[in-house]
Amino acid sequence: RPPAPPPPGAPTARILFLTDLHWDRQYVPGSAAACPDPLCCRGAPGEGPGAAGFWGSYSKCDLPLHTIDALLAQLPNGTANGTGGFAAAYWTGDIPAHDVWQQSRGDQLRALRTVTALLRARLGALRVFPAVGNHEATPVNAFPPPYVRGNRSAAWLYDAMAEAWQDWLPPTALHTLRAGGFYTAQVWPGLRLVSLNMNFCSQANFWLLINATDPAGQLQWLMGVLADAERDGEKVHVIGHIPPAHCLRSWSWNYYRIVSRFEGTIAAQFFGHTHLDEFELFYDEETLSRPVSIAFVAPSVTTYINLNPGYRVYEVAGSYPGSSHAVLDHETFILNLTEANAAPPGTAPRWRRLYGAREAYGLPAAFPADWDRLVRRMQDDEPLFQLFWFHLHKGHPPREPCGGPCKAALLCALRSGRAADPALCRPLRPALPFLRIQQLWQQRRLC
């Protein structure tokens, strides 16, 4: 049964979504925004053009802590009962900066504890549900499966996370978090959250050369959680860092099958990692034509690379008998760096609403079928596609326009909830060889 709009007057809830904060503790306003290193805006401040802005820079730079703090400080009341406030927050990882060549375990733990403390101070009593990003480990992307013990294991990281997040999560969630970096917890009556450790599907995690199918038993665990939720009449929100189509093929296809099997239980999926504002559609496995789910991929807080800072707010069906707990709409907010950095010193930055999804794209609802129709409409409606391209980059698109091959690759990505499946893109126009599409995908992957 596809989700239905809530009845008139039914309660809704707002969920704050943060991803890819990438705090750079060595960020220096006035330093060189262009440099030969993989990460810039660090070092001694200088004079003249090309200097790093106070709030961030359109370059290969991450963010100073005061920009992240300014984002959190301007949010509405963070308690569930506050006017205009949030019922929960989902936070899908990537806390440290991109200076991966010089990071130590101590650096990663400092970033984890500093940013967690900032969220707790600014969000107050609001419950936060985190997920593990690929940049939390050192070396970056290196997440050994749980059967690896001793100093090579990831226990140093998971134990620190369990300690930092113990006020947000129940003991049962902390137990599996310590074991493998994933957990489940109840958000409110009728809605369960599953936080996946997507590093166990990552193409960059060399530990998965040993076993790429289900290296931590996480998919098997997920099926058990979903089966229990189905039996108990609960709906489930899935959060994670790396979107499913960016995963290794075997893991990604198995996950796709699980989503198809539990389409009546999984109410929504939320991911980050790409730093861009996009989504991945899931279709029935028999015909690949009926949309059954959507993985929302939210834009990053960080500017890396050449972006405005941003965050997302999801409106979902609230807690009432028969609620779908599905996403009804979402809004994206940004900080225009050009304006913010030009303001007089001491001026609080003005975060603004970039767009609301249903309003901007003319969606009757925000269910999977509506996003599927949007992809089809963008094939022929060029102004609509260019609006999506503008939002994809948080209001600061690249100078080079998105022409025919770029458009074909992007529309294909929006239909692809699983990795390396050319069948998902065959209904689209203009047709482009799938090998060429994959080459274009690789060019735009930032992390």
GROMACS .gro file of C-alpha atoms in nm:
model
  447
    1ARG     CA    1   0.000   0.000   0.000
    2PRO     CA    2   0.162   0.326  -0.106
    3PRO     CA    3   0.177   0.602   0.158
    4ALA     CA    4  -0.119   0.838   0.172
    5PRO     CA    5  -0.121   1.205   0.274
    6PRO     CA    6  -0.212   1.253   0.640
    7PRO     CA    7  -0.573   1.344   0.717
    8PRO     CA    8  -0.650   1.716   0.769
    9GLY     CA    9  -0.532   1.836   1.108
   10ALA     CA   10  -0.307   1.535   1.169
   11PRO     CA   11   0.013   1.622   1.356
   12THR     CA   12   0.340   1.664   1.169
   13ALA     CA   13   0.695   1.681   1.302
   14ARG     CA   14   1.008   1.867   1.195
   15ILE     CA   15   1.341   1.684   1.194
   16LEU     CA   16   1.668   1.875   1.182
   17PHE     CA   17   1.920   1.705   0.953
   18LEU     CA   18   2.293   1.778   0.971
   19THR     CA   19   2.565   1.604   0.771
   20ASP     CA   20   2.929   1.653   0.673
   21LEU     CA   21   3.022   1.930   0.916
   22HIS     CA   22   3.399   1.883   0.856
   23TRP     CA   23   3.535   2.114   1.125
   24ASP     CA   24   3.886   2.236   1.044
   25ARG     CA   25   4.051   2.349   1.367
   26GLN     CA   26   4.338   2.496   1.161
   27TYR     CA   27   4.110   2.719   0.950
   28VAL     CA   28   4.248   3.076   0.954
   29PRO     CA   29   4.045   3.367   0.812
   30GLY     CA   30   4.267   3.561   0.574
   31SER     CA   31   4.489   3.263   0.486
   32ALA     CA   32   4.532   3.146   0.127
   33ALA     CA   33   4.210   2.999  -0.013
   34ALA     CA   34   4.406   2.845  -0.304
   35CYS     CA   35   4.700   2.617  -0.231
   36PRO     CA   36   4.870   2.302  -0.365
   37ASP     CA   37   4.753   2.090  -0.069
   38PRO     CA   38   4.429   1.887  -0.069
   39LEU     CA   39   4.288   2.130   0.193
   40CYS     CA   40   4.340   2.508   0.202
   41CYS     CA   41   4.237   2.812   0.414
   42ARG     CA   42   4.506   2.728   0.669
   43GLY     CA   43   4.834   2.887   0.768
   44ALA     CA   44   4.936   3.250   0.814
   45PRO     CA   45   4.686   3.520   0.719
   46GLY     CA   46   4.778   3.746   0.429
   47GLU     CA   47   4.649   4.050   0.245
   48GLY     CA   48   4.459   4.105  -0.078
   49PRO     CA   49   4.233   3.890  -0.294
   50GLY     CA   50   4.224   3.513  -0.261
   51ALA     CA   51   4.208   3.521   0.118
   52ALA     CA   52   3.989   3.286   0.319
   53GLY     CA   53   3.666   3.445   0.437
   54PHE     CA   54   3.574   3.471   0.804
   55TRP     CA   55   3.272   3.239   0.770
   56GLY     CA   56   3.409   3.009   0.499
   57SER     CA   57   3.537   3.012   0.143
   58TYR     CA   58   3.441   2.899  -0.206
   59SER     CA   59   3.743   2.675  -0.237
   60LYS     CA   60   3.875   2.337  -0.123
   61CYS     CA   61   3.831   2.443   0.237
   62ASP     CA   62   3.634   2.318   0.537
   63LEU     CA   63   3.474   2.524   0.814
   64PRO     CA   64   3.587   2.704   1.128
   65LEU     CA   65   3.401   2.609   1.443
   66HIS     CA   66   3.239   2.953   1.475
   67THR     CA   67   3.047   2.895   1.148
   68ILE     CA   68   2.906   2.566   1.276
   69ASP     CA   69   2.822   2.735   1.605
   70ALA     CA   70   2.647   3.019   1.419
   71LEU     CA   71   2.433   2.765   1.232
   72LEU     CA   72   2.323   2.600   1.556
   73ALA     CA   73   2.273   2.929   1.739
   74GLN     CA   74   2.017   3.064   1.489
   75LEU     CA   75   1.796   2.753   1.490
   76PRO     CA   76   1.448   2.782   1.644
   77ASN     CA   77   1.383   2.643   1.991
   78GLY     CA   78   1.541   2.298   1.993
   79THR     CA   79   1.292   2.126   2.223
   80ALA     CA   80   1.011   1.910   2.090
   81ASN     CA   81   0.749   2.138   2.245
   82GLY     CA   82   0.903   2.465   2.132
   83THR     CA   83   0.727   2.686   1.880
   84GLY     CA   84   0.876   2.609   1.540
   85GLY     CA   85   1.114   2.365   1.704
   86PHE     CA   86   1.223   2.013   1.615
   87ALA     CA   87   1.105   1.673   1.732
   88ALA     CA   88   1.449   1.515   1.673
   89ALA     CA   89   1.780   1.567   1.494
   90TYR     CA   90   1.953   1.323   1.259
   91TRP     CA   91   2.330   1.374   1.225
   92THR     CA   92   2.502   1.158   0.965
   93GLY     CA   93   2.869   1.201   1.031
   94ASP     CA   94   3.194   1.331   0.882
   95ILE     CA   95   3.307   1.545   1.173
   96PRO     CA   96   3.682   1.600   1.105
   97ALA     CA   97   3.831   1.802   0.821
   98HIS     CA   98   3.982   1.673   0.496
   99ASP     CA   99   4.345   1.695   0.618
  100VAL     CA  100   4.354   1.316   0.610
  101TRP     CA  101   4.731   1.294   0.557
  102GLN     CA  102   4.810   1.431   0.903
  103GLN     CA  103   4.531   1.301   1.127
  104SER     CA  104   4.586   1.091   1.439
  105ARG     CA  105   4.340   0.908   1.659
  106GLY     CA  106   4.372   1.192   1.906
  107ASP     CA  107   4.272   1.443   1.638
  108GLN     CA  108   3.963   1.240   1.549
  109LEU     CA  109   3.855   1.202   1.911
  110ARG     CA  110   3.902   1.574   1.973
  111ALA     CA  111   3.676   1.653   1.676
  112LEU     CA  112   3.414   1.402   1.793
  113ARG     CA  113   3.403   1.537   2.149
  114THR     CA  114   3.422   1.906   2.054
  115VAL     CA  115   3.142   1.897   1.798
  116THR     CA  116   2.925   1.665   2.011
  117ALA     CA  117   2.959   1.909   2.305
  118LEU     CA  118   2.867   2.199   2.075
  119LEU     CA  119   2.552   2.022   1.954
  120ARG     CA  120   2.453   1.934   2.309
  121ALA     CA  121   2.504   2.292   2.426
  122ARG     CA  122   2.312   2.449   2.138
  123LEU     CA  123   2.033   2.191   2.093
  124GLY     CA  124   1.961   2.145   2.462
  125ALA     CA  125   1.713   1.868   2.536
  126LEU     CA  126   1.663   1.776   2.171
  127ARG     CA  127   1.746   1.412   2.104
  128VAL     CA  128   2.014   1.364   1.842
  129PHE     CA  129   2.054   1.037   1.649
  130PRO     CA  130   2.405   1.018   1.496
  131ALA     CA  131   2.554   0.795   1.228
  132VAL     CA  132   2.919   0.713   1.162
  133GLY     CA  133   3.089   0.891   0.870
  134ASN     CA  134   3.386   0.771   0.666
  135HIS     CA  135   3.612   1.053   0.790
  136GLU     CA  136   3.578   0.960   1.157
  137ALA     CA  137   3.849   0.691   1.131
  138THR     CA  138   4.219   0.722   1.073
  139PRO     CA  139   4.343   0.623   0.824
  140VAL     CA  140   4.037   0.768   0.651
  141ASN     CA  141   3.783   0.503   0.534
  142ALA     CA  142   3.959   0.228   0.734
  143PHE     CA  143   3.685   0.045   0.926
  144PRO     CA  144   3.784  -0.312   1.009
  145PRO     CA  145   3.502  -0.562   1.065
  146PRO     CA  146   3.419  -0.641   1.430
  147TYR     CA  147   3.609  -0.971   1.427
  148VAL     CA  148   3.934  -0.773   1.400
  149ARG     CA  149   4.058  -0.729   1.757
  150GLY     CA  150   4.333  -0.540   1.934
  151ASN     CA  151   4.498  -0.218   1.827
  152ARG     CA  152   4.391  -0.259   1.463
  153SER     CA  153   4.022  -0.265   1.559
  154ALA     CA  154   3.787   0.033   1.557
  155ALA     CA  155   3.706  -0.007   1.928
  156TRP     CA  156   3.894   0.317   2.009
  157LEU     CA  157   3.640   0.508   1.796
  158TYR     CA  158   3.316   0.322   1.880
  159ASP     CA  159   3.387   0.333   2.254
  160ALA     CA  160   3.444   0.709   2.236
  161MET     CA  161   3.121   0.753   2.039
  162ALA     CA  162   2.923   0.549   2.292
  163GLU     CA  163   3.063   0.764   2.572
  164ALA     CA  164   2.996   1.092   2.388
  165TRP     CA  165   2.643   0.997   2.281
  166GLN     CA  166   2.521   0.810   2.589
  167ASP     CA  167   2.273   1.086   2.681
  168TRP     CA  168   2.103   1.053   2.341
  169LEU     CA  169   2.086   0.674   2.298
  170PRO     CA  170   1.945   0.386   2.507
  171PRO     CA  171   2.177   0.113   2.648
  172THR     CA  172   2.076  -0.141   2.382
  173ALA     CA  173   2.178   0.104   2.107
  174LEU     CA  174   2.509   0.178   2.279
  175HIS     CA  175   2.583  -0.197   2.289
  176THR     CA  176   2.567  -0.247   1.911
  177LEU     CA  177   2.732   0.094   1.857
  178ARG     CA  178   3.034  -0.030   2.053
  179ALA     CA  179   3.034  -0.358   1.860
  180GLY     CA  180   3.001  -0.230   1.503
  181GLY     CA  181   2.902   0.136   1.483
  182PHE     CA  182   2.530   0.075   1.411
  183TYR     CA  183   2.219   0.072   1.629
  184THR     CA  184   1.841   0.104   1.652
  185ALA     CA  185   1.634   0.320   1.885
  186GLN     CA  186   1.276   0.446   1.913
  187VAL     CA  187   1.229   0.808   1.801
  188TRP     CA  188   0.870   0.830   1.928
  189PRO     CA  189   0.587   0.575   1.965
  190GLY     CA  190   0.531   0.406   1.630
  191LEU     CA  191   0.859   0.523   1.475
  192ARG     CA  192   1.189   0.336   1.501
  193LEU     CA  193   1.524   0.463   1.377
  194VAL     CA  194   1.801   0.247   1.233
  195SER     CA  195   2.147   0.404   1.209
  196LEU     CA  196   2.368   0.208   0.968
  197ASN     CA  197   2.747   0.210   0.954
  198MET     CA  198   2.779   0.253   0.578
  199ASN     CA  199   3.156   0.215   0.597
  200PHE     CA  200   3.087  -0.159   0.577
  201CYS     CA  201   2.980  -0.104   0.217
  202SER     CA  202   3.234   0.163   0.121
  203GLN     CA  203   3.433   0.127  -0.200
  204ALA     CA  204   3.725   0.295  -0.021
  205ASN     CA  205   3.738   0.063   0.284
  206PHE     CA  206   4.026  -0.172   0.204
  207TRP     CA  207   3.922  -0.408   0.488
  208LEU     CA  208   3.628  -0.515   0.271
  209LEU     CA  209   3.867  -0.693   0.035
  210ILE     CA  210   3.836  -0.975   0.290
  211ASN     CA  211   3.455  -0.989   0.273
  212ALA     CA  212   3.237  -0.735   0.093
  213THR     CA  213   2.900  -0.909   0.124
  214ASP     CA  214   2.807  -0.841   0.486
  215PRO     CA  215   3.134  -0.795   0.673
  216ALA     CA  216   2.983  -0.698   1.009
  217GLY     CA  217   2.660  -0.898   0.987
  218GLN     CA  218   2.488  -0.561   0.965
  219LEU     CA  219   2.245  -0.648   0.685
  220GLN     CA  220   2.139  -0.965   0.865
  221TRP     CA  221   2.086  -0.758   1.181
  222LEU     CA  222   1.891  -0.500   0.979
  223MET     CA  223   1.652  -0.765   0.848
  224GLY     CA  224   1.584  -0.877   1.204
  225VAL     CA  225   1.511  -0.520   1.317
  226LEU     CA  226   1.278  -0.463   1.021
  227ALA     CA  227   1.098  -0.793   1.074
  228ASP     CA  228   1.038  -0.705   1.440
  229ALA     CA  229   0.915  -0.358   1.341
  230GLU     CA  230   0.680  -0.510   1.082
  231ARG     CA  231   0.541  -0.749   1.342
  232ASP     CA  232   0.495  -0.470   1.597
  233GLY     CA  233   0.336  -0.224   1.352
  234GLU     CA  234   0.625   0.023   1.369
  235LYS     CA  235   0.755   0.237   1.083
  236VAL     CA  236   1.131   0.280   1.037
  237HIS     CA  237   1.357   0.568   0.939
  238VAL     CA  238   1.699   0.456   0.812
  239ILE     CA  239   1.993   0.695   0.843
  240GLY     CA  240   2.352   0.652   0.729
  241HIS     CA  241   2.642   0.841   0.581
  242ILE     CA  242   2.727   0.694   0.238
  243PRO     CA  243   2.425   0.665   0.004
  244PRO     CA  244   2.343   0.307  -0.105
  245ALA     CA  245   2.430   0.353  -0.474
  246HIS     CA  246   2.784   0.460  -0.376
  247CYS     CA  247   2.840   0.123  -0.207
  248LEU     CA  248   3.012  -0.192  -0.326
  249ARG     CA  249   2.790  -0.377  -0.569
  250SER     CA  250   2.715  -0.691  -0.366
  251TRP     CA  251   2.622  -0.496  -0.052
  252SER     CA  252   2.424  -0.238  -0.246
  253TRP     CA  253   2.213  -0.493  -0.435
  254ASN     CA  254   2.138  -0.687  -0.116
  255TYR     CA  255   2.034  -0.365   0.058
  256TYR     CA  256   1.809  -0.280  -0.239
  257ARG     CA  257   1.643  -0.618  -0.201
  258ILE     CA  258   1.585  -0.556   0.171
  259VAL     CA  259   1.426  -0.216   0.100
  260SER     CA  260   1.198  -0.378  -0.158
  261ARG     CA  261   1.095  -0.654   0.086
  262PHE     CA  262   1.018  -0.405   0.366
  263GLU     CA  263   0.873  -0.123   0.156
  264GLY     CA  264   0.570  -0.110   0.386
  265THR     CA  265   0.788  -0.071   0.696
  266ILE     CA  266   1.070   0.161   0.583
  267ALA     CA  267   0.905   0.504   0.587
  268ALA     CA  268   1.212   0.707   0.485
  269GLN     CA  269   1.587   0.691   0.423
  270PHE     CA  270   1.835   0.973   0.492
  271PHE     CA  271   2.200   0.997   0.387
  272GLY     CA  272   2.479   1.252   0.321
  273HIS     CA  273   2.843   1.212   0.208
  274THR     CA  274   2.823   1.363  -0.143
  275HIS     CA  275   2.794   1.721  -0.005
  276LEU     CA  276   2.527   1.782  -0.271
  277ASP     CA  277   2.147   1.802  -0.263
  278GLU     CA  278   2.017   1.494  -0.442
  279PHE     CA  279   1.832   1.163  -0.395
  280GLU     CA  280   1.831   0.798  -0.503
  281LEU     CA  281   1.510   0.619  -0.602
  282PHE     CA  282   1.427   0.253  -0.535
  283TYR     CA  283   1.195   0.052  -0.761
  284ASP     CA  284   1.022  -0.285  -0.736
  285GLU     CA  285   1.266  -0.559  -0.832
  286GLU     CA  286   1.028  -0.734  -1.072
  287THR     CA  287   0.976  -0.452  -1.322
  288LEU     CA  288   1.202  -0.167  -1.202
  289SER     CA  289   0.913   0.066  -1.278
  290ARG     CA  290   0.713   0.112  -0.955
  291PRO     CA  291   0.889   0.346  -0.707
  292VAL     CA  292   0.890   0.187  -0.360
  293SER     CA  293   1.130   0.410  -0.163
  294ILE     CA  294   1.364   0.706  -0.184
  295ALA     CA  295   1.697   0.776  -0.017
  296PHE     CA  296   1.723   1.151   0.044
  297VAL     CA  297   2.082   1.277   0.016
  298ALA     CA  298   2.112   1.607   0.199
  299PRO     CA  299   2.367   1.881   0.132
  300SER     CA  300   2.668   1.933   0.357
  301VAL     CA  301   2.726   2.187   0.629
  302THR     CA  302   3.083   2.232   0.497
  303THR     CA  303   3.177   2.438   0.191
  304TYR     CA  304   3.406   2.168   0.047
  305ILE     CA  305   3.435   2.221  -0.254
  306ASN     CA  306   3.308   2.564  -0.374
  307LEU     CA  307   2.973   2.541  -0.194
  308ASN     CA  308   2.770   2.748   0.049
  309PRO     CA  309   2.727   2.601   0.398
  310GLY     CA  310   2.386   2.437   0.432
  311TYR     CA  311   2.150   2.215   0.629
  312ARG     CA  312   1.814   2.046   0.583
  313VAL     CA  313   1.482   2.027   0.773
  314TYR     CA  314   1.241   1.742   0.699
  315GLU     CA  315   0.868   1.759   0.769
  316VAL     CA  316   0.730   1.412   0.841
  317ALA     CA  317   0.394   1.269   0.938
  318GLY     CA  318   0.376   1.280   1.317
  319SER     CA  319   0.273   1.031   1.581
  320TYR     CA  320  -0.093   0.929   1.547
  321PRO     CA  321  -0.271   0.596   1.480
  322GLY     CA  322  -0.204   0.480   1.126
  323SER     CA  323   0.065   0.740   1.058
  324SER     CA  324   0.294   0.669   0.764
  325HIS     CA  325   0.578   0.865   0.932
  326ALA     CA  326   0.678   0.945   0.573
  327VAL     CA  327   0.849   1.262   0.455
  328LEU     CA  328   0.587   1.522   0.357
  329ASP     CA  329   0.825   1.798   0.248
  330HIS     CA  330   1.174   1.929   0.312
  331GLU     CA  331   1.344   2.268   0.328
  332THR     CA  332   1.707   2.356   0.265
  333PHE     CA  333   1.882   2.648   0.434
  334ILE     CA  334   2.212   2.805   0.335
  335LEU     CA  335   2.457   3.076   0.435
  336ASN     CA  336   2.544   3.291   0.133
  337LEU     CA  337   2.918   3.330   0.183
  338THR     CA  338   2.949   3.629  -0.046
  339GLU     CA  339   2.703   3.825   0.169
  340ALA     CA  340   2.823   3.692   0.504
  341ASN     CA  341   3.193   3.762   0.444
  342ALA     CA  342   3.118   4.113   0.310
  343ALA     CA  343   2.926   4.214   0.624
  344PRO     CA  344   3.095   4.432   0.889
  345PRO     CA  345   3.296   4.237   1.151
  346GLY     CA  346   3.080   4.123   1.440
  347THR     CA  347   2.765   4.096   1.229
  348ALA     CA  348   2.577   3.771   1.289
  349PRO     CA  349   2.552   3.572   0.965
  350ARG     CA  350   2.204   3.546   0.811
  351TRP     CA  351   2.108   3.192   0.721
  352ARG     CA  352   1.822   3.187   0.474
  353ARG     CA  353   1.579   2.938   0.329
  354LEU     CA  354   1.701   2.841  -0.017
  355TYR     CA  355   1.388   2.648  -0.115
  356GLY     CA  356   1.111   2.412  -0.010
  357ALA     CA  357   1.090   2.095  -0.217
  358ARG     CA  358   0.719   2.073  -0.295
  359GLU     CA  359   0.688   2.445  -0.367
  360ALA     CA  360   0.999   2.463  -0.589
  361TYR     CA  361   0.929   2.151  -0.794
  362GLY     CA  362   0.548   2.157  -0.797
  363LEU     CA  363   0.513   1.824  -0.618
  364PRO     CA  364   0.164   1.717  -0.506
  365ALA     CA  365   0.334   1.522  -0.226
  366ALA     CA  366   0.688   1.410  -0.140
  367PHE     CA  367   0.640   1.034  -0.175
  368PRO     CA  368   0.865   0.817  -0.400
  369ALA     CA  369   0.619   0.834  -0.693
  370ASP     CA  370   0.632   1.216  -0.685
  371TRP     CA  371   1.013   1.220  -0.708
  372ASP     CA  372   1.000   0.962  -0.989
  373ARG     CA  373   0.768   1.191  -1.184
  374LEU     CA  374   1.004   1.483  -1.117
  375VAL     CA  375   1.292   1.294  -1.281
  376ARG     CA  376   1.075   1.224  -1.586
  377ARG     CA  377   0.961   1.588  -1.605
  378MET     CA  378   1.321   1.713  -1.594
  379GLN     CA  379   1.398   1.522  -1.915
  380ASP     CA  380   1.202   1.777  -2.122
  381ASP     CA  381   1.158   2.076  -1.888
  382GLU     CA  382   1.497   2.246  -1.911
  383PRO     CA  383   1.419   2.537  -1.670
  384LEU     CA  384   1.306   2.280  -1.409
  385PHE     CA  385   1.629   2.084  -1.454
  386GLN     CA  386   1.841   2.396  -1.424
  387LEU     CA  387   1.657   2.487  -1.102
  388PHE     CA  388   1.741   2.141  -0.969
  389TRP     CA  389   2.105   2.192  -1.076
  390PHE     CA  390   2.112   2.524  -0.884
  391HIS     CA  391   1.972   2.358  -0.570
  392LEU     CA  392   2.202   2.058  -0.613
  393HIS     CA  393   2.497   2.291  -0.543
  394LYS     CA  394   2.328   2.487  -0.261
  395GLY     CA  395   2.284   2.800  -0.471
  396HIS     CA  396   2.646   2.814  -0.592
  397PRO     CA  397   2.668   2.600  -0.907
  398PRO     CA  398   2.990   2.554  -1.105
  399ARG     CA  399   3.066   2.798  -1.387
  400GLU     CA  400   3.051   2.517  -1.640
  401PRO     CA  401   2.685   2.447  -1.729
  402CYS     CA  402   2.535   2.100  -1.714
  403GLY     CA  403   2.489   1.996  -2.077
  404GLY     CA  404   2.353   1.678  -2.237
  405PRO     CA  405   2.594   1.411  -2.103
  406CYS     CA  406   2.603   1.575  -1.759
  407LYS     CA  407   2.223   1.585  -1.749
  408ALA     CA  408   2.191   1.222  -1.856
  409ALA     CA  409   2.436   1.112  -1.587
  410LEU     CA  410   2.260   1.313  -1.315
  411LEU     CA  411   1.911   1.188  -1.402
  412CYS     CA  412   2.047   0.833  -1.410
  413ALA     CA  413   2.198   0.882  -1.064
  414LEU     CA  414   1.864   1.003  -0.927
  415ARG     CA  415   1.701   0.678  -1.044
  416SER     CA  416   1.982   0.457  -0.911
  417GLY     CA  417   1.928   0.328  -0.559
  418ARG     CA  418   2.178   0.049  -0.620
  419ALA     CA  419   2.527   0.045  -0.763
  420ALA     CA  420   2.620  -0.024  -1.124
  421ASP     CA  421   2.280  -0.121  -1.264
  422PRO     CA  422   2.234   0.006  -1.623
  423ALA     CA  423   1.875  -0.125  -1.629
  424LEU     CA  424   1.763   0.156  -1.398
  425CYS     CA  425   1.859   0.421  -1.654
  426ARG     CA  426   1.723   0.263  -1.975
  427PRO     CA  427   1.385   0.445  -1.959
  428LEU     CA  428   1.560   0.783  -1.956
  429ARG     CA  429   1.627   1.026  -2.239
  430PRO     CA  430   1.876   1.122  -2.366
  431ALA     CA  431   2.032   0.777  -2.384
  432LEU     CA  432   2.399   0.758  -2.292
  433PRO     CA  433   2.622   0.448  -2.269
  434PHE     CA  434   2.632   0.336  -1.907
  435LEU     CA  435   3.013   0.322  -1.905
  436ARG     CA  436   3.018   0.692  -1.999
  437ILE     CA  437   2.762   0.766  -1.726
  438GLN     CA  438   2.984   0.595  -1.467
  439GLN     CA  439   3.284   0.799  -1.584
  440LEU     CA  440   3.087   1.119  -1.531
  441TRP     CA  441   2.977   1.002  -1.186
  442GLN     CA  442   3.339   0.951  -1.084
  443GLN     CA  443   3.428   1.306  -1.189
  444ARG     CA  444   3.180   1.467  -0.951
  445ARG     CA  445   3.245   1.259  -0.640
  446LEU     CA  446   3.398   1.483  -0.378
  447CYS     CA  447   3.460   1.254  -0.081
   0.00000   0.00000   0.00000
